PDB file of C-alpha atoms and ligand atoms in Angstrom:
ATOM      1  CA  UNK A   1      -3.595  -9.508  -5.257  1.00  0.00           C
ATOM      2  CA  UNK A   2      -3.553  -7.267  -8.471  1.00  0.00           C
ATOM      3  CA  UNK A   3      -6.730  -4.285  -8.373  1.00  0.00           C
ATOM      4  CA  UNK A   4      -9.182  -5.466 -11.230  1.00  0.00           C
ATOM      5  CA  UNK A   5     -10.400  -2.419 -13.098  1.00  0.00           C
ATOM      6  CA  UNK A   6     -13.769  -1.685 -13.886  1.00  0.00           C
ATOM      7  CA  UNK A   7     -14.711  -1.892 -17.387  1.00  0.00           C
ATOM      8  CA  UNK A   8     -16.068   0.848 -18.737  1.00  0.00           C
ATOM      9  CA  UNK A   9     -19.056   1.351 -21.026  1.00  0.00           C
ATOM     10  CA  UNK A  10     -19.520   2.344 -24.769  1.00  0.00           C
ATOM     11  CA  UNK A  11     -22.582   4.874 -25.775  1.00  0.00           C
ATOM     12  CA  UNK A  12     -24.154   4.449 -29.134  1.00  0.00           C
ATOM     13  CA  UNK A  13     -25.324   8.139 -29.455  1.00  0.00           C
ATOM     14  CA  UNK A  14     -27.871   9.091 -32.466  1.00  0.00           C
ATOM     15  CA  UNK A  15     -27.274  12.811 -33.636  1.00  0.00           C
ATOM     16  CA  UNK A  16     -29.840  14.853 -35.448  1.00  0.00           C
ATOM     17  CA  UNK A  17     -30.319  14.369 -39.469  1.00  0.00           C
ATOM     18  CA  UNK A  18     -30.640  18.375 -40.192  1.00  0.00           C
ATOM     19  CA  UNK A  19     -32.177  20.199 -37.211  1.00  0.00           C
ATOM     20  CA  UNK A  20     -29.531  20.324 -34.799  1.00  0.00           C
ATOM     21  CA  UNK A  21     -32.503  20.962 -32.009  1.00  0.00           C
ATOM     22  CA  UNK A  22     -32.730  17.060 -32.717  1.00  0.00           C
ATOM     23  CA  UNK A  23     -29.951  16.251 -29.942  1.00  0.00           C
ATOM     24  CA  UNK A  24     -31.339  14.851 -26.984  1.00  0.00           C
ATOM     25  CA  UNK A  25     -30.661  16.240 -23.681  1.00  0.00           C
ATOM     26  CA  UNK A  26     -29.380  12.392 -22.437  1.00  0.00           C
ATOM     27  CA  UNK A  27     -27.099  12.781 -25.823  1.00  0.00           C
ATOM     28  CA  UNK A  28     -25.453  15.944 -24.487  1.00  0.00           C
ATOM     29  CA  UNK A  29     -24.922  14.666 -21.336  1.00  0.00           C
ATOM     30  CA  UNK A  30     -23.195  11.727 -22.283  1.00  0.00           C
ATOM     31  CA  UNK A  31     -21.081  13.395 -24.785  1.00  0.00           C
ATOM     32  CA  UNK A  32     -20.061  15.774 -22.267  1.00  0.00           C
ATOM     33  CA  UNK A  33     -19.015  12.901 -19.722  1.00  0.00           C
ATOM     34  CA  UNK A  34     -17.364  10.388 -21.591  1.00  0.00           C
ATOM     35  CA  UNK A  35     -13.950  10.005 -21.769  1.00  0.00           C
ATOM     36  CA  UNK A  36     -13.499  10.025 -26.047  1.00  0.00           C
ATOM     37  CA  UNK A  37     -15.595  10.533 -28.769  1.00  0.00           C
ATOM     38  CA  UNK A  38     -15.443   7.842 -31.864  1.00  0.00           C
ATOM     39  CA  UNK A  39     -16.887   9.260 -34.962  1.00  0.00           C
ATOM     40  CA  UNK A  40     -16.977   8.371 -38.360  1.00  0.00           C
ATOM     41  CA  UNK A  41     -15.916  11.773 -39.626  1.00  0.00           C
ATOM     42  CA  UNK A  42     -14.241  14.006 -36.978  1.00  0.00           C
ATOM     43  CA  UNK A  43     -14.404  17.206 -39.335  1.00  0.00           C
ATOM     44  CA  UNK A  44     -17.952  16.494 -39.424  1.00  0.00           C
ATOM     45  CA  UNK A  45     -18.787  15.906 -35.635  1.00  0.00           C
ATOM     46  CA  UNK A  46     -16.249  18.886 -34.203  1.00  0.00           C
ATOM     47  CA  UNK A  47     -18.516  21.685 -35.301  1.00  0.00           C
ATOM     48  CA  UNK A  48     -21.809  19.731 -34.050  1.00  0.00           C
ATOM     49  CA  UNK A  49     -19.614  19.314 -30.396  1.00  0.00           C
ATOM     50  CA  UNK A  50     -18.711  23.120 -30.508  1.00  0.00           C
ATOM     51  CA  UNK A  51     -22.327  23.973 -31.179  1.00  0.00           C
ATOM     52  CA  UNK A  52     -23.032  22.212 -28.389  1.00  0.00           C
ATOM     53  CA  UNK A  53     -20.476  23.812 -26.390  1.00  0.00           C
ATOM     54  CA  UNK A  54     -18.343  20.279 -25.824  1.00  0.00           C
ATOM     55  CA  UNK A  55     -14.836  20.119 -25.933  1.00  0.00           C
ATOM     56  CA  UNK A  56     -13.749  16.314 -26.725  1.00  0.00           C
ATOM     57  CA  UNK A  57     -10.936  14.137 -27.388  1.00  0.00           C
ATOM     58  CA  UNK A  58     -12.297  12.765 -30.825  1.00  0.00           C
ATOM     59  CA  UNK A  59     -11.158   9.551 -32.329  1.00  0.00           C
ATOM     60  CA  UNK A  60     -11.652   8.543 -36.137  1.00  0.00           C
ATOM     61  CA  UNK A  61     -14.114   5.004 -36.983  1.00  0.00           C
ATOM     62  CA  UNK A  62     -15.143   4.622 -40.476  1.00  0.00           C
ATOM     63  CA  UNK A  63     -15.807   1.716 -42.907  1.00  0.00           C
ATOM     64  CA  UNK A  64     -12.162   1.417 -43.630  1.00  0.00           C
ATOM     65  CA  UNK A  65     -10.455   1.128 -39.864  1.00  0.00           C
ATOM     66  CA  UNK A  66     -13.225  -0.324 -38.543  1.00  0.00           C
ATOM     67  CA  UNK A  67     -11.264  -3.540 -37.464  1.00  0.00           C
ATOM     68  CA  UNK A  68      -8.384  -2.120 -36.087  1.00  0.00           C
ATOM     69  CA  UNK A  69      -9.888   0.815 -34.288  1.00  0.00           C
ATOM     70  CA  UNK A  70     -12.591  -1.797 -32.685  1.00  0.00           C
ATOM     71  CA  UNK A  71      -9.447  -3.484 -30.658  1.00  0.00           C
ATOM     72  CA  UNK A  72      -7.886  -0.429 -29.560  1.00  0.00           C
ATOM     73  CA  UNK A  73     -11.372   0.707 -28.079  1.00  0.00           C
ATOM     74  CA  UNK A  74     -11.862  -2.599 -26.357  1.00  0.00           C
ATOM     75  CA  UNK A  75      -8.557  -2.141 -25.141  1.00  0.00           C
ATOM     76  CA  UNK A  76      -9.292   1.432 -23.487  1.00  0.00           C
ATOM     77  CA  UNK A  77     -12.562   0.159 -22.485  1.00  0.00           C
ATOM     78  CA  UNK A  78     -11.069  -2.742 -20.729  1.00  0.00           C
ATOM     79  CA  UNK A  79      -8.928  -0.542 -18.702  1.00  0.00           C
ATOM     80  CA  UNK A  80     -12.424   1.450 -17.479  1.00  0.00           C
ATOM     81  CA  UNK A  81     -12.879   4.243 -19.960  1.00  0.00           C
ATOM     82  CA  UNK A  82     -16.178   5.057 -21.081  1.00  0.00           C
ATOM     83  CA  UNK A  83     -16.692   6.494 -24.839  1.00  0.00           C
ATOM     84  CA  UNK A  84     -19.173   7.257 -27.258  1.00  0.00           C
ATOM     85  CA  UNK A  85     -20.061   6.303 -30.852  1.00  0.00           C
ATOM     86  CA  UNK A  86     -21.149   8.386 -33.471  1.00  0.00           C
ATOM     87  CA  UNK A  87     -21.773   8.754 -36.686  1.00  0.00           C
ATOM     88  CA  UNK A  88     -22.286  11.868 -39.562  1.00  0.00           C
ATOM     89  CA  UNK A  89     -26.018  12.120 -38.920  1.00  0.00           C
ATOM     90  CA  UNK A  90     -28.385  10.129 -37.303  1.00  0.00           C
ATOM     91  CA  UNK A  91     -28.110   6.438 -35.684  1.00  0.00           C
ATOM     92  CA  UNK A  92     -24.588   4.759 -35.562  1.00  0.00           C
ATOM     93  CA  UNK A  93     -25.217   1.264 -37.438  1.00  0.00           C
ATOM     94  CA  UNK A  94     -27.970   2.290 -39.450  1.00  0.00           C
ATOM     95  CA  UNK A  95     -26.257   2.247 -42.604  1.00  0.00           C
ATOM     96  CA  UNK A  96     -23.361   3.827 -41.088  1.00  0.00           C
ATOM     97  CA  UNK A  97     -19.967   2.080 -39.125  1.00  0.00           C
ATOM     98  CA  UNK A  98     -20.206   0.988 -35.472  1.00  0.00           C
ATOM     99  CA  UNK A  99     -21.904  -3.045 -36.267  1.00  0.00           C
ATOM    100  CA  UNK A 100     -17.924  -4.786 -35.980  1.00  0.00           C
ATOM    101  CA  UNK A 101     -17.279  -2.613 -33.038  1.00  0.00           C
ATOM    102  CA  UNK A 102     -20.449  -3.439 -30.980  1.00  0.00           C
ATOM    103  CA  UNK A 103     -19.913  -7.050 -31.907  1.00  0.00           C
ATOM    104  CA  UNK A 104     -16.966  -6.839 -30.635  1.00  0.00           C
ATOM    105  CA  UNK A 105     -18.177  -5.700 -27.565  1.00  0.00           C
ATOM    106  CA  UNK A 106     -20.886  -7.964 -27.008  1.00  0.00           C
ATOM    107  CA  UNK A 107     -18.194 -10.917 -27.113  1.00  0.00           C
ATOM    108  CA  UNK A 108     -15.934  -9.292 -24.705  1.00  0.00           C
ATOM    109  CA  UNK A 109     -19.218  -8.353 -22.144  1.00  0.00           C
ATOM    110  CA  UNK A 110     -18.595  -4.800 -22.670  1.00  0.00           C
ATOM    111  CA  UNK A 111     -21.494  -2.913 -21.400  1.00  0.00           C
ATOM    112  CA  UNK A 112     -23.072  -1.097 -24.615  1.00  0.00           C
ATOM    113  CA  UNK A 113     -25.641   1.491 -24.091  1.00  0.00           C
ATOM    114  CA  UNK A 114     -28.052   3.367 -26.694  1.00  0.00           C
ATOM    115  CA  UNK A 115     -28.728   6.692 -26.366  1.00  0.00           C
ATOM    116  CA  UNK A 116     -31.718   6.804 -28.939  1.00  0.00           C
ATOM    117  CA  UNK A 117     -32.670   9.954 -31.231  1.00  0.00           C
ATOM    118  CA  UNK A 118     -33.162  10.552 -34.948  1.00  0.00           C
ATOM    119  CA  UNK A 119     -33.112   8.055 -37.820  1.00  0.00           C
ATOM    120  CA  UNK A 120     -34.172   8.621 -41.148  1.00  0.00           C
ATOM    121  CA  UNK A 121     -36.190   5.379 -41.896  1.00  0.00           C
ATOM    122  CA  UNK A 122     -38.250   6.626 -38.763  1.00  0.00           C
ATOM    123  CA  UNK A 123     -38.747   9.717 -39.321  1.00  0.00           C
ATOM    124  CA  UNK A 124     -39.842   9.491 -42.635  1.00  0.00           C
ATOM    125  CA  UNK A 125     -41.756   6.347 -41.873  1.00  0.00           C
ATOM    126  CA  UNK A 126     -43.991   8.147 -39.097  1.00  0.00           C
ATOM    127  CA  UNK A 127     -45.392  10.768 -41.367  1.00  0.00           C
ATOM    128  CA  UNK A 128     -45.357   9.230 -44.839  1.00  0.00           C
ATOM    129  CA  UNK A 129     -49.037   7.752 -44.758  1.00  0.00           C
ATOM    130  CA  UNK A 130     -48.218   4.328 -45.339  1.00  0.00           C
ATOM    131  CA  UNK A 131     -48.656   1.152 -43.066  1.00  0.00           C
ATOM    132  CA  UNK A 132     -46.031   0.986 -40.146  1.00  0.00           C
ATOM    133  CA  UNK A 133     -47.647  -2.000 -38.558  1.00  0.00           C
ATOM    134  CA  UNK A 134     -44.667  -3.986 -40.302  1.00  0.00           C
ATOM    135  CA  UNK A 135     -42.227  -2.281 -42.510  1.00  0.00           C
ATOM    136  CA  UNK A 136     -38.949  -3.675 -44.015  1.00  0.00           C
ATOM    137  CA  UNK A 137     -35.831  -1.603 -44.167  1.00  0.00           C
ATOM    138  CA  UNK A 138     -33.800  -2.297 -46.844  1.00  0.00           C
ATOM    139  CA  UNK A 139     -31.056   0.467 -46.914  1.00  0.00           C
ATOM    140  CA  UNK A 140     -29.269   1.311 -50.183  1.00  0.00           C
ATOM    141  CA  UNK A 141     -30.212  -0.383 -53.335  1.00  0.00           C
ATOM    142  CA  UNK A 142     -27.327  -1.613 -55.419  1.00  0.00           C
ATOM    143  CA  UNK A 143     -25.919   1.045 -57.692  1.00  0.00           C
ATOM    144  CA  UNK A 144     -26.393  -0.686 -60.989  1.00  0.00           C
ATOM    145  CA  UNK A 145     -29.676  -0.685 -62.656  1.00  0.00           C
ATOM    146  CA  UNK A 146     -29.357  -4.720 -63.408  1.00  0.00           C
ATOM    147  CA  UNK A 147     -28.637  -5.917 -59.737  1.00  0.00           C
ATOM    148  CA  UNK A 148     -31.044  -3.350 -58.437  1.00  0.00           C
ATOM    149  CA  UNK A 149     -33.597  -5.052 -60.351  1.00  0.00           C
ATOM    150  CA  UNK A 150     -33.024  -8.222 -59.273  1.00  0.00           C
ATOM    151  CA  UNK A 151     -33.094  -7.507 -56.051  1.00  0.00           C
ATOM    152  CA  UNK A 152     -36.632  -5.479 -56.120  1.00  0.00           C
ATOM    153  CA  UNK A 153     -37.853  -8.535 -57.763  1.00  0.00           C
ATOM    154  CA  UNK A 154     -37.060 -10.575 -55.067  1.00  0.00           C
ATOM    155  CA  UNK A 155     -39.068  -7.879 -52.710  1.00  0.00           C
ATOM    156  CA  UNK A 156     -42.017  -7.594 -55.458  1.00  0.00           C
ATOM    157  CA  UNK A 157     -44.413  -9.739 -53.367  1.00  0.00           C
ATOM    158  CA  UNK A 158     -43.519  -8.322 -49.420  1.00  0.00           C
ATOM    159  CA  UNK A 159     -46.534  -7.330 -48.424  1.00  0.00           C
ATOM    160  CA  UNK A 160     -44.685  -5.069 -45.977  1.00  0.00           C
ATOM    161  CA  UNK A 161     -43.833  -1.623 -46.454  1.00  0.00           C
ATOM    162  CA  UNK A 162     -40.584  -1.590 -48.177  1.00  0.00           C
ATOM    163  CA  UNK A 163     -37.947   1.662 -46.676  1.00  0.00           C
ATOM    164  CA  UNK A 164     -35.033   2.712 -49.076  1.00  0.00           C
ATOM    165  CA  UNK A 165     -32.062   4.823 -48.936  1.00  0.00           C
ATOM    166  CA  UNK A 166     -30.916   6.758 -52.113  1.00  0.00           C
ATOM    167  CA  UNK A 167     -28.525   9.248 -53.250  1.00  0.00           C
ATOM    168  CA  UNK A 168     -30.141  12.358 -55.131  1.00  0.00           C
ATOM    169  CA  UNK A 169     -28.018  11.294 -58.475  1.00  0.00           C
ATOM    170  CA  UNK A 170     -29.713   8.030 -58.418  1.00  0.00           C
ATOM    171  CA  UNK A 171     -33.241   8.174 -57.471  1.00  0.00           C
ATOM    172  CA  UNK A 172     -34.868   8.839 -60.612  1.00  0.00           C
ATOM    173  CA  UNK A 173     -33.386   5.606 -62.079  1.00  0.00           C
ATOM    174  CA  UNK A 174     -34.455   3.658 -58.901  1.00  0.00           C
ATOM    175  CA  UNK A 175     -38.338   5.422 -59.812  1.00  0.00           C
ATOM    176  CA  UNK A 176     -38.071   3.685 -62.991  1.00  0.00           C
ATOM    177  CA  UNK A 177     -36.682   0.064 -61.992  1.00  0.00           C
ATOM    178  CA  UNK A 178     -39.389   0.624 -59.108  1.00  0.00           C
ATOM    179  CA  UNK A 179     -41.940   1.171 -61.746  1.00  0.00           C
ATOM    180  CA  UNK A 180     -40.658  -1.678 -64.113  1.00  0.00           C
ATOM    181  CA  UNK A 181     -40.468  -4.227 -61.052  1.00  0.00           C
ATOM    182  CA  UNK A 182     -43.433  -3.438 -58.966  1.00  0.00           C
ATOM    183  CA  UNK A 183     -45.757  -1.875 -61.860  1.00  0.00           C
ATOM    184  CA  UNK A 184     -46.730   1.928 -61.757  1.00  0.00           C
ATOM    185  CA  UNK A 185     -50.100   1.595 -59.732  1.00  0.00           C
ATOM    186  CA  UNK A 186     -48.104   0.814 -56.318  1.00  0.00           C
ATOM    187  CA  UNK A 187     -48.254   3.931 -53.935  1.00  0.00           C
ATOM    188  CA  UNK A 188     -45.388   5.309 -52.328  1.00  0.00           C
ATOM    189  CA  UNK A 189     -43.839   8.260 -50.824  1.00  0.00           C
ATOM    190  CA  UNK A 190     -40.626  10.056 -51.087  1.00  0.00           C
ATOM    191  CA  UNK A 191     -39.806  11.990 -47.911  1.00  0.00           C
ATOM    192  CA  UNK A 192     -36.613  14.526 -48.734  1.00  0.00           C
ATOM    193  CA  UNK A 193     -34.880  16.809 -46.917  1.00  0.00           C
ATOM    194  CA  UNK A 194     -36.462  15.626 -43.572  1.00  0.00           C
ATOM    195  CA  UNK A 195     -36.283  17.893 -40.474  1.00  0.00           C
ATOM    196  CA  UNK A 196     -34.425  20.575 -43.087  1.00  0.00           C
ATOM    197  CA  UNK A 197     -35.641  24.061 -44.315  1.00  0.00           C
ATOM    198  CA  UNK A 198     -36.673  22.289 -47.547  1.00  0.00           C
ATOM    199  CA  UNK A 199     -38.331  19.330 -45.914  1.00  0.00           C
ATOM    200  CA  UNK A 200     -40.763  17.657 -48.557  1.00  0.00           C
ATOM    201  CA  UNK A 201     -43.113  14.441 -48.769  1.00  0.00           C
ATOM    202  CA  UNK A 202     -44.334  13.493 -52.417  1.00  0.00           C
ATOM    203  CA  UNK A 203     -46.711  10.926 -52.656  1.00  0.00           C
ATOM    204  CA  UNK A 204     -48.957   9.064 -54.853  1.00  0.00           C
ATOM    205  CA  UNK A 205     -48.427   6.270 -57.648  1.00  0.00           C
ATOM    206  CA  UNK A 206     -44.972   5.064 -58.702  1.00  0.00           C
ATOM    207  CA  UNK A 207     -46.163   6.486 -62.201  1.00  0.00           C
ATOM    208  CA  UNK A 208     -47.069  10.088 -60.120  1.00  0.00           C
ATOM    209  CA  UNK A 209     -43.983  10.115 -58.638  1.00  0.00           C
ATOM    210  CA  UNK A 210     -41.744   9.790 -61.494  1.00  0.00           C
ATOM    211  CA  UNK A 211     -43.745  12.168 -63.116  1.00  0.00           C
ATOM    212  CA  UNK A 212     -43.169  14.919 -60.099  1.00  0.00           C
ATOM    213  CA  UNK A 213     -39.538  14.428 -60.539  1.00  0.00           C
ATOM    214  CA  UNK A 214     -39.411  14.760 -64.297  1.00  0.00           C
ATOM    215  CA  UNK A 215     -41.036  18.165 -63.914  1.00  0.00           C
ATOM    216  CA  UNK A 216     -39.731  19.611 -60.718  1.00  0.00           C
ATOM    217  CA  UNK A 217     -35.668  18.661 -61.445  1.00  0.00           C
ATOM    218  CA  UNK A 218     -34.986  21.229 -59.238  1.00  0.00           C
ATOM    219  CA  UNK A 219     -36.407  18.850 -56.659  1.00  0.00           C
ATOM    220  CA  UNK A 220     -34.086  16.563 -57.348  1.00  0.00           C
ATOM    221  CA  UNK A 221     -31.349  17.234 -54.559  1.00  0.00           C
ATOM    222  CA  UNK A 222     -30.629  17.029 -50.847  1.00  0.00           C
ATOM    223  CA  UNK A 223     -31.522  13.231 -49.067  1.00  0.00           C
ATOM    224  CA  UNK A 224     -33.896  10.898 -49.994  1.00  0.00           C
ATOM    225  CA  UNK A 225     -35.938   7.991 -48.270  1.00  0.00           C
ATOM    226  CA  UNK A 226     -38.255   6.038 -50.392  1.00  0.00           C
ATOM    227  CA  UNK A 227     -41.241   4.127 -49.346  1.00  0.00           C
ATOM    228  CA  UNK A 228     -43.419   1.605 -50.960  1.00  0.00           C
ATOM    229  CA  UNK A 229     -46.219   0.144 -50.242  1.00  0.00           C
ATOM    230  CA  UNK A 230     -46.574  -3.273 -49.989  1.00  0.00           C
ATOM    231  CA  UNK A 231     -47.759  -5.675 -52.216  1.00  0.00           C
ATOM    232  CA  UNK A 232     -51.712  -6.653 -51.580  1.00  0.00           C
ATOM    233  CA  UNK A 233     -52.193 -10.543 -50.847  1.00  0.00           C
ATOM    234  CA  UNK A 234     -53.668 -10.829 -54.341  1.00  0.00           C
ATOM    235  CA  UNK A 235     -50.344  -9.514 -56.069  1.00  0.00           C
ATOM    236  CA  UNK A 236     -48.386 -11.742 -53.571  1.00  0.00           C
ATOM    237  CA  UNK A 237     -50.040 -14.949 -54.430  1.00  0.00           C
ATOM    238  CA  UNK A 238     -50.461 -14.256 -58.238  1.00  0.00           C
ATOM    239  CA  UNK A 239     -46.960 -14.836 -59.004  1.00  0.00           C
ATOM    240  CA  UNK A 240     -46.082 -17.236 -56.477  1.00  0.00           C
ATOM    241  CA  UNK A 241     -48.688 -19.503 -57.895  1.00  0.00           C
ATOM    242  CA  UNK A 242     -46.470 -20.463 -60.562  1.00  0.00           C
ATOM    243  CA  UNK A 243     -43.638 -21.831 -58.018  1.00  0.00           C
ATOM    244  CA  UNK A 244     -44.139 -25.462 -58.294  1.00  0.00           C
ATOM    245  CA  UNK A 245     -44.074 -25.417 -61.953  1.00  0.00           C
ATOM    246  CA  UNK A 246     -41.135 -22.893 -62.375  1.00  0.00           C
ATOM    247  CA  UNK A 247     -39.288 -25.613 -59.861  1.00  0.00           C
ATOM    248  CA  UNK A 248     -40.094 -28.365 -62.092  1.00  0.00           C
ATOM    249  CA  UNK A 249     -38.942 -26.835 -64.719  1.00  0.00           C
ATOM    250  CA  UNK A 250     -35.561 -25.499 -63.199  1.00  0.00           C
ATOM    251  CA  UNK A 251     -35.104 -29.452 -62.142  1.00  0.00           C
ATOM    252  CA  UNK A 252     -34.866 -29.909 -66.236  1.00  0.00           C
ATOM    253  CA  UNK A 253     -32.069 -27.147 -66.070  1.00  0.00           C
ATOM    254  CA  UNK A 254     -33.857 -25.522 -68.782  1.00  0.00           C
ATOM    255  CA  UNK A 255     -32.345 -22.064 -69.564  1.00  0.00           C
ATOM    256  CA  UNK A 256     -33.892 -19.386 -67.216  1.00  0.00           C
ATOM    257  CA  UNK A 257     -35.161 -17.188 -70.284  1.00  0.00           C
ATOM    258  CA  UNK A 258     -37.151 -20.357 -71.717  1.00  0.00           C
ATOM    259  CA  UNK A 259     -38.693 -20.970 -68.645  1.00  0.00           C
ATOM    260  CA  UNK A 260     -39.949 -17.778 -68.423  1.00  0.00           C
ATOM    261  CA  UNK A 261     -41.205 -18.070 -71.869  1.00  0.00           C
ATOM    262  CA  UNK A 262     -43.270 -21.299 -71.118  1.00  0.00           C
ATOM    263  CA  UNK A 263     -44.479 -20.307 -68.009  1.00  0.00           C
ATOM    264  CA  UNK A 264     -45.748 -16.844 -69.227  1.00  0.00           C
ATOM    265  CA  UNK A 265     -47.111 -18.252 -72.047  1.00  0.00           C
ATOM    266  CA  UNK A 266     -49.224 -20.887 -70.164  1.00  0.00           C
ATOM    267  CA  UNK A 267     -50.099 -18.517 -67.589  1.00  0.00           C
ATOM    268  CA  UNK A 268     -51.039 -15.942 -69.609  1.00  0.00           C
ATOM    269  CA  UNK A 269     -49.040 -13.123 -67.958  1.00  0.00           C
ATOM    270  CA  UNK A 270     -46.123 -10.813 -69.159  1.00  0.00           C
ATOM    271  CA  UNK A 271     -42.608 -12.707 -69.564  1.00  0.00           C
ATOM    272  CA  UNK A 272     -40.821  -9.636 -67.445  1.00  0.00           C
ATOM    273  CA  UNK A 273     -42.190 -10.415 -63.833  1.00  0.00           C
ATOM    274  CA  UNK A 274     -41.671 -14.563 -64.268  1.00  0.00           C
ATOM    275  CA  UNK A 275     -38.274 -14.032 -65.261  1.00  0.00           C
ATOM    276  CA  UNK A 276     -37.387 -12.660 -62.270  1.00  0.00           C
ATOM    277  CA  UNK A 277     -38.906 -14.905 -60.470  1.00  0.00           C
ATOM    278  CA  UNK A 278     -37.333 -17.447 -62.323  1.00  0.00           C
ATOM    279  CA  UNK A 279     -34.315 -15.723 -61.170  1.00  0.00           C
ATOM    280  CA  UNK A 280     -34.933 -15.380 -57.591  1.00  0.00           C
ATOM    281  CA  UNK A 281     -36.071 -19.319 -57.272  1.00  0.00           C
ATOM    282  CA  UNK A 282     -33.193 -20.344 -58.951  1.00  0.00           C
ATOM    283  CA  UNK A 283     -30.764 -18.825 -56.212  1.00  0.00           C
TER     284      UNK A 283
HETATM  285  N1  SAM B   1     -27.572   6.496 -40.051  1.00  0.00           N
HETATM  286  C1  SAM B   1     -28.622   7.728 -40.586  1.00  0.00           C
HETATM  287  C2  SAM B   1     -30.173   6.954 -40.111  1.00  0.00           C
HETATM  288  O1  SAM B   1     -30.093   7.011 -38.864  1.00  0.00           O
HETATM  289  O2  SAM B   1     -30.770   7.466 -40.960  1.00  0.00           O
HETATM  290  C3  SAM B   1     -27.728   7.327 -42.375  1.00  0.00           C
HETATM  291  C4  SAM B   1     -26.741   7.069 -42.524  1.00  0.00           C
HETATM  292  S1  SAM B   1     -26.987   6.845 -44.392  1.00  0.00           S
HETATM  293  C5  SAM B   1     -24.959   6.457 -44.633  1.00  0.00           C
HETATM  294  C6  SAM B   1     -27.449   8.177 -45.055  1.00  0.00           C
HETATM  295  C7  SAM B   1     -28.643   8.304 -45.960  1.00  0.00           C
HETATM  296  O3  SAM B   1     -29.764   8.196 -44.996  1.00  0.00           O
HETATM  297  C8  SAM B   1     -29.054   9.473 -46.766  1.00  0.00           C
HETATM  298  O4  SAM B   1     -28.292   9.057 -48.448  1.00  0.00           O
HETATM  299  C9  SAM B   1     -30.387   9.120 -47.053  1.00  0.00           C
HETATM  300  O5  SAM B   1     -30.962   8.159 -47.690  1.00  0.00           O
HETATM  301  C10 SAM B   1     -31.030   9.054 -45.428  1.00  0.00           C
HETATM  302  N2  SAM B   1     -31.083  10.573 -44.703  1.00  0.00           N
HETATM  303  C11 SAM B   1     -30.270  11.149 -43.807  1.00  0.00           C
HETATM  304  N3  SAM B   1     -31.100  11.808 -43.281  1.00  0.00           N
HETATM  305  C12 SAM B   1     -31.964  12.264 -44.217  1.00  0.00           C
HETATM  306  C13 SAM B   1     -32.348  13.346 -44.049  1.00  0.00           C
HETATM  307  N4  SAM B   1     -32.490  14.486 -43.587  1.00  0.00           N
HETATM  308  N5  SAM B   1     -33.610  13.208 -45.136  1.00  0.00           N
HETATM  309  C14 SAM B   1     -33.945  12.407 -45.965  1.00  0.00           C
HETATM  310  N6  SAM B   1     -33.192  11.401 -46.110  1.00  0.00           N
HETATM  311  C15 SAM B   1     -31.716  11.187 -45.115  1.00  0.00           C
END
């Protein structure tokens, strides 16, 4: 009878988001002991491993080769090798590659073991002073303002704290869209350069945060997490009160603009939030 090979394990290893001391002891042990490390960008991971004194075989796994690479890595794991997956920073799969690989491995009953560590979303939330009992991680918003506003309109009534990742060249435009969709009075916190030398939290109302970055343009650099307090129950109820009327008008196939005008007029509220509500209900 042929000998059955014991299958290997894939370790999902979190790496620091800035401060290199944030690597865990367990992460170092795993990165030392596996047969290979699959990395989002091998040029980025190589110096990290060098700093840790680890000499490893690096294999690239990024958004553009994940499908084919996953099949190759599955075969290696089935032959008994063990590997680790890392991304450039933080926890793999959190707005980083790895989902297709982990899904494939789970489908083939390969052991997948998480090695937890830093992630910008949790690092930002735990020090922001916004409610953390319920939150919604939304990743990156769309790059174009029109689509971004549509997504935000759908989140306006969410009572959970909302968390977004954002790039420095879009952060101010996104703050303006937040102001337009949620109103300038909503509380928020912006976490910048977490765990690094110039780490900063800017908090206040959306209006205040916009004003801060307008007056401190030198701070519009680095890496950002935006956190916005959830809608109060009162705000959430206010717009949805008009849902049944909107739905009746949608069924009559009236144009979105006309429905918004009718409902805004009838309810005595501004057209823009109703317009976005109509669009959200239409989809
Ligand atoms: N996998 C990572 C994680 O676990 O957080 C996220 C990767 S995503 C491609 C990169 C984004 O995460 C950045 O654009 C920024 O929004 C956020 N981020 C990562 N490191 C950060 C840091 N040190 N400070 C603030 N935000 C950070």
